[in-house]
PDB file of C-alpha atoms in Angstrom:
ATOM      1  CA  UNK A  24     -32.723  -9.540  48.726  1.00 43.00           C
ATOM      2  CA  UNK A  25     -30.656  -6.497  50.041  1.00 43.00           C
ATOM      3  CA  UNK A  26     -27.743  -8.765  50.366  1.00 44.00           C
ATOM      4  CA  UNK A  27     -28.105 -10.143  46.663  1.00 38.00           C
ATOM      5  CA  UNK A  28     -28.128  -6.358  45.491  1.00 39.00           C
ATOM      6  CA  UNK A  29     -25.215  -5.193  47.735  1.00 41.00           C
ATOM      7  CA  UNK A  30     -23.317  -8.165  46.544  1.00 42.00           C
ATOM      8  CA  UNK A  31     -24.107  -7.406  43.331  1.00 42.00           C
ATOM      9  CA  UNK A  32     -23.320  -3.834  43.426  1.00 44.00           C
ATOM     10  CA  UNK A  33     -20.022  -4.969  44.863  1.00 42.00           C
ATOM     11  CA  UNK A  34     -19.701  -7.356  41.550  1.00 41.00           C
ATOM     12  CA  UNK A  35     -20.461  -4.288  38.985  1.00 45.00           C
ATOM     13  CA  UNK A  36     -17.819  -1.898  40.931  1.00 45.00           C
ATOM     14  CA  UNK A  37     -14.888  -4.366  40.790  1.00 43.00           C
ATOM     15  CA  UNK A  38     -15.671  -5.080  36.594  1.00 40.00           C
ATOM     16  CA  UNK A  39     -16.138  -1.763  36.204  1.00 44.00           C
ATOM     17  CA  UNK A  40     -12.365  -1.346  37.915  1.00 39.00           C
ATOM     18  CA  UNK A  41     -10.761  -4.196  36.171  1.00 39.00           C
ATOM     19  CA  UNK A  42     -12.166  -2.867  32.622  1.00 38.00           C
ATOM     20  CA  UNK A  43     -11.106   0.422  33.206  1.00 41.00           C
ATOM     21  CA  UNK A  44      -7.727  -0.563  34.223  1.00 43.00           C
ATOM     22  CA  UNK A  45      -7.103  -2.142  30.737  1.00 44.00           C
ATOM     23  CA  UNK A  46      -5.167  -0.653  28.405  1.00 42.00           C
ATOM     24  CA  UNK A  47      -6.322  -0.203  24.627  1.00 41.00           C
ATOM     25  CA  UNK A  48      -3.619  -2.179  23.152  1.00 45.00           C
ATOM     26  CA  UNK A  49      -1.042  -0.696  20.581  1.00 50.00           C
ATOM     27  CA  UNK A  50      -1.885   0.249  16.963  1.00 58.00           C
ATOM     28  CA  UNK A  51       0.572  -0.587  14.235  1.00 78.00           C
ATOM     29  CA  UNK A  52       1.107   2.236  12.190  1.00 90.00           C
ATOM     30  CA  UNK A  53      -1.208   2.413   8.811  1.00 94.00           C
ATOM     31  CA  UNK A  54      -0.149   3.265   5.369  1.00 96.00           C
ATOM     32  CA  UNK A  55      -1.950   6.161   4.671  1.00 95.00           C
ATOM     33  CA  UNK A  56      -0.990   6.464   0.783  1.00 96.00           C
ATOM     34  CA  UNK A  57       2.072   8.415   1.346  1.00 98.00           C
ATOM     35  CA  UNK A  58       3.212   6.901  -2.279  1.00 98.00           C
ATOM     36  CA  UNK A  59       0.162   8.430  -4.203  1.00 97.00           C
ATOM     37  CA  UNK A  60      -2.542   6.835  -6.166  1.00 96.00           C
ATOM     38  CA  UNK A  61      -2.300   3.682  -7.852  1.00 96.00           C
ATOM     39  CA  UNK A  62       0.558   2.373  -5.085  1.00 97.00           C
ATOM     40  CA  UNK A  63      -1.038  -0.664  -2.993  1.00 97.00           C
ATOM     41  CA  UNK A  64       0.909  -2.039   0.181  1.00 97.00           C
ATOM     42  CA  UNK A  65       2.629  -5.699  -1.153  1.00 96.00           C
ATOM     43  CA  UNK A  66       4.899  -5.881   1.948  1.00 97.00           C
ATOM     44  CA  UNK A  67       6.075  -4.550   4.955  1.00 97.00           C
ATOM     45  CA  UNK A  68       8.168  -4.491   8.052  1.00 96.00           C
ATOM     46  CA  UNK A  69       7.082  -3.849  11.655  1.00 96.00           C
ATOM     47  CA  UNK A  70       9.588  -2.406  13.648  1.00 96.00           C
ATOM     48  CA  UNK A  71       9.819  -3.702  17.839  1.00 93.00           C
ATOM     49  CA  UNK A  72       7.907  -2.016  20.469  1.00 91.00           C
ATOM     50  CA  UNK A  73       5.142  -0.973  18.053  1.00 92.00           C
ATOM     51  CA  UNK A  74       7.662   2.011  16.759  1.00 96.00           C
ATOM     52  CA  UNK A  75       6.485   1.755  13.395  1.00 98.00           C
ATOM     53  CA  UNK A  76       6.339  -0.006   9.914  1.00 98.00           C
ATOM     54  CA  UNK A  77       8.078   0.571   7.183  1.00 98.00           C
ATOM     55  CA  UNK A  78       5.628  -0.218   3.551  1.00 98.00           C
ATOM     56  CA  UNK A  79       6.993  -1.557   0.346  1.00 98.00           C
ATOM     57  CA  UNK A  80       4.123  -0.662  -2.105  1.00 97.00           C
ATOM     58  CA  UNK A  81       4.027  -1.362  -6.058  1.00 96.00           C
ATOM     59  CA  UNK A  82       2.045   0.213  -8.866  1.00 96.00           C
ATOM     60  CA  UNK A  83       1.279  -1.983 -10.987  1.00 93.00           C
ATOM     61  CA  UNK A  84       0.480   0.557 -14.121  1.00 93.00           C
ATOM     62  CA  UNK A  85       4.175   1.857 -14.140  1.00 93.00           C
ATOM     63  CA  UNK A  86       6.096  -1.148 -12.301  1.00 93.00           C
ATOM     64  CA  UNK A  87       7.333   1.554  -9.816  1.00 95.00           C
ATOM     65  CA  UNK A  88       7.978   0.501  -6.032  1.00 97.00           C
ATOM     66  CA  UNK A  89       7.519   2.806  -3.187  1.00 98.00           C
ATOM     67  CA  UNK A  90       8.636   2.337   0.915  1.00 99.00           C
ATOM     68  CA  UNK A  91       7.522   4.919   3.306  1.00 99.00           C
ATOM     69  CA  UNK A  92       8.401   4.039   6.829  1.00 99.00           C
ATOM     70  CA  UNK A  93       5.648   5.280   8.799  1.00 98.00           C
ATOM     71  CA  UNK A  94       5.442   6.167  13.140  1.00 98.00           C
ATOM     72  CA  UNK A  95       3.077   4.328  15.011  1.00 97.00           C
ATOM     73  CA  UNK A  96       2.743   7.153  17.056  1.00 95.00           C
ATOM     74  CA  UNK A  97       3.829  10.698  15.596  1.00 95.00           C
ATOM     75  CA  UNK A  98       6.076  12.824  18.351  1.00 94.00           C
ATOM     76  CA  UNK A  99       9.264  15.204  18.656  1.00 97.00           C
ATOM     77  CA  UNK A 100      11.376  14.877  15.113  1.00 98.00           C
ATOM     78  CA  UNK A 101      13.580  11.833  15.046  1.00 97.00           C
ATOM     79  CA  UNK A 102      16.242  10.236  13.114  1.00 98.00           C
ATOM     80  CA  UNK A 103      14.043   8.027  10.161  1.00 99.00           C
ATOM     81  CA  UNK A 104      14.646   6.370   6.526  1.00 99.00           C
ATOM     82  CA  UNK A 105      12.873   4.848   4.022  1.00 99.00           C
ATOM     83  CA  UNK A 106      15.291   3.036   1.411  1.00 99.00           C
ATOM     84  CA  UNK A 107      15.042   0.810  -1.681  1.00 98.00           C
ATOM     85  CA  UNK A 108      17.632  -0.754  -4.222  1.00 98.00           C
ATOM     86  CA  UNK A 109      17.705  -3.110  -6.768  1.00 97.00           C
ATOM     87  CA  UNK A 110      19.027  -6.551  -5.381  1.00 97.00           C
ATOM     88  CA  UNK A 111      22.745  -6.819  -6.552  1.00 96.00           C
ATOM     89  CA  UNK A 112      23.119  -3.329  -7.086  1.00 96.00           C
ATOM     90  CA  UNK A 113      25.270  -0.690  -4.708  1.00 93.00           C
ATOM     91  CA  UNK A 114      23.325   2.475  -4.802  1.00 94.00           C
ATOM     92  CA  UNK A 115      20.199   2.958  -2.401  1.00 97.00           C
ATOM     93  CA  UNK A 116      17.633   5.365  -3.223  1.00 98.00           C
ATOM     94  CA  UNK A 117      16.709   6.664   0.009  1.00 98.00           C
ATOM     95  CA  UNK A 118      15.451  10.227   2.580  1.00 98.00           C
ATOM     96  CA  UNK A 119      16.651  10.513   5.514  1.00 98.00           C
ATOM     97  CA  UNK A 120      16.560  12.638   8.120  1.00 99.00           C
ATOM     98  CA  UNK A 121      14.499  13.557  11.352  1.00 99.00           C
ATOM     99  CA  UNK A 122      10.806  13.545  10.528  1.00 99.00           C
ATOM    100  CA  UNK A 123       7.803  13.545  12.793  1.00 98.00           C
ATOM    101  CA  UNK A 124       5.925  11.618  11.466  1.00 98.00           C
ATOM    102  CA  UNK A 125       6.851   9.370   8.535  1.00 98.00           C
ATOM    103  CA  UNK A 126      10.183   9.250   5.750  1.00 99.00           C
ATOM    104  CA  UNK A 127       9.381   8.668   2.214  1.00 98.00           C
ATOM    105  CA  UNK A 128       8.168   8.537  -0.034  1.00 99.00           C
ATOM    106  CA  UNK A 129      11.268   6.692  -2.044  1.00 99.00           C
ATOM    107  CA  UNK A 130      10.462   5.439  -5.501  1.00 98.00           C
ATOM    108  CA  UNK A 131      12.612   2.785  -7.497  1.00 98.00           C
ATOM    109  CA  UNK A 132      11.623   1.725 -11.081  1.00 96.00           C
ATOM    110  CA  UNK A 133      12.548  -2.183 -10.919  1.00 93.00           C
ATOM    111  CA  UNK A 134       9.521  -4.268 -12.949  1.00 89.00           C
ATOM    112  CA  UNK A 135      10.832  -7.921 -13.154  1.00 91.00           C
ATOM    113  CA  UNK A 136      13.738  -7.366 -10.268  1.00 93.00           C
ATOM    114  CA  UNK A 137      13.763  -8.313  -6.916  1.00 96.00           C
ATOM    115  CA  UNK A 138      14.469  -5.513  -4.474  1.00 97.00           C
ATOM    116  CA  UNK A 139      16.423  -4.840  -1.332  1.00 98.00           C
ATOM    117  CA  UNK A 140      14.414  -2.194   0.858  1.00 98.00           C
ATOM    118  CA  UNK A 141      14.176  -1.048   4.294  1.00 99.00           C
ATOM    119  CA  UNK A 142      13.451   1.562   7.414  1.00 98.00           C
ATOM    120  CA  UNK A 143      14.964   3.453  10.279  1.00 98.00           C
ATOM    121  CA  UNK A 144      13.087   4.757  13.194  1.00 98.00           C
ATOM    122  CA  UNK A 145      15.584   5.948  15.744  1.00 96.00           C
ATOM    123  CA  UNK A 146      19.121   3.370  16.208  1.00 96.00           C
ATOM    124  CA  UNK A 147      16.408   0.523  14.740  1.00 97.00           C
ATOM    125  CA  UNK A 148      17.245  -0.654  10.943  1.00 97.00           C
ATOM    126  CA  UNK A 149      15.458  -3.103   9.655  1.00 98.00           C
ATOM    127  CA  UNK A 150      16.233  -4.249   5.947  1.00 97.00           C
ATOM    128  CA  UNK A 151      14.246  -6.919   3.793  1.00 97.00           C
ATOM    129  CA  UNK A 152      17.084  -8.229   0.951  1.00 97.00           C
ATOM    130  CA  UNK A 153      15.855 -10.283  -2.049  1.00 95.00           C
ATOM    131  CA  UNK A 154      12.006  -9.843  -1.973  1.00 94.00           C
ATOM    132  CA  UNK A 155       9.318  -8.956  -4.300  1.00 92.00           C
ATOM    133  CA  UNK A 156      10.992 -10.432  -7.381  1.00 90.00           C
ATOM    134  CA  UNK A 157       8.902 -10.397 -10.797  1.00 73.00           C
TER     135      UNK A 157
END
């Protein structure tokens, strides 16, 4: 019986290390309502290494869009955008600059168009053309 225990013991320490050695995997970053009441998420972009996401939302009451590109992990200011156009047009609406936590939000009146929209976290762009049409 003492050898069952102490090989049990033995059993419980090395889970207990393995567990304990696990990291908690990454969290992607979570719109928080950065584009106010009434704006729900209907698309979004994750950017590599769990940086971030950037969040096309739409309110449906005033056909607005909103993108906020949000930090996965808020830290020392950095170079970020949030940016939205209408498809086929030249001029972005956009706010850059180095934020902390999240840029945005950028709003863009465009019921019935499809829209060209987008993030930077850092030297990573990522741009969506051509979506969320109607």
């Amino acid at each position: 019986m003492h050898t069952f225990l102490k090989r049990a013991a033995v059993l419980a320490s090395a889970v207990g290390v393995c567990v304990a050695g696990l990291a908690a995997p990454a969290s992607a970053a979570v719109y928080g309502g950065q584009c106010g009441s009434g704006y729900g998420v209907v698309n979004s972009i994750g950017f590599p290494n769990d940086r971030g996401t950037t969040f096309l939302t739409y309110n449906n009451s005033n056909g607005n869009n909103c993108v906020v590109t949000i930090r996965t992990v808020p830290g020392a200011a950095a170079p970020m955008d949030a940016f939205i156009r209408i498809t086929g047009t030249s001029g972005w609406e956009d706010d850059p600059g180095n934020y902390t936590t999240y840029a945005g939000p950028v709003y863009l009146s465009a019921a019935g168009r499809c829209v060209d929209w987008g993030g930077t976290i850092g030297t990573a762009t990522l741009t969506e053309d051509e979506t969320n049409c109607g």
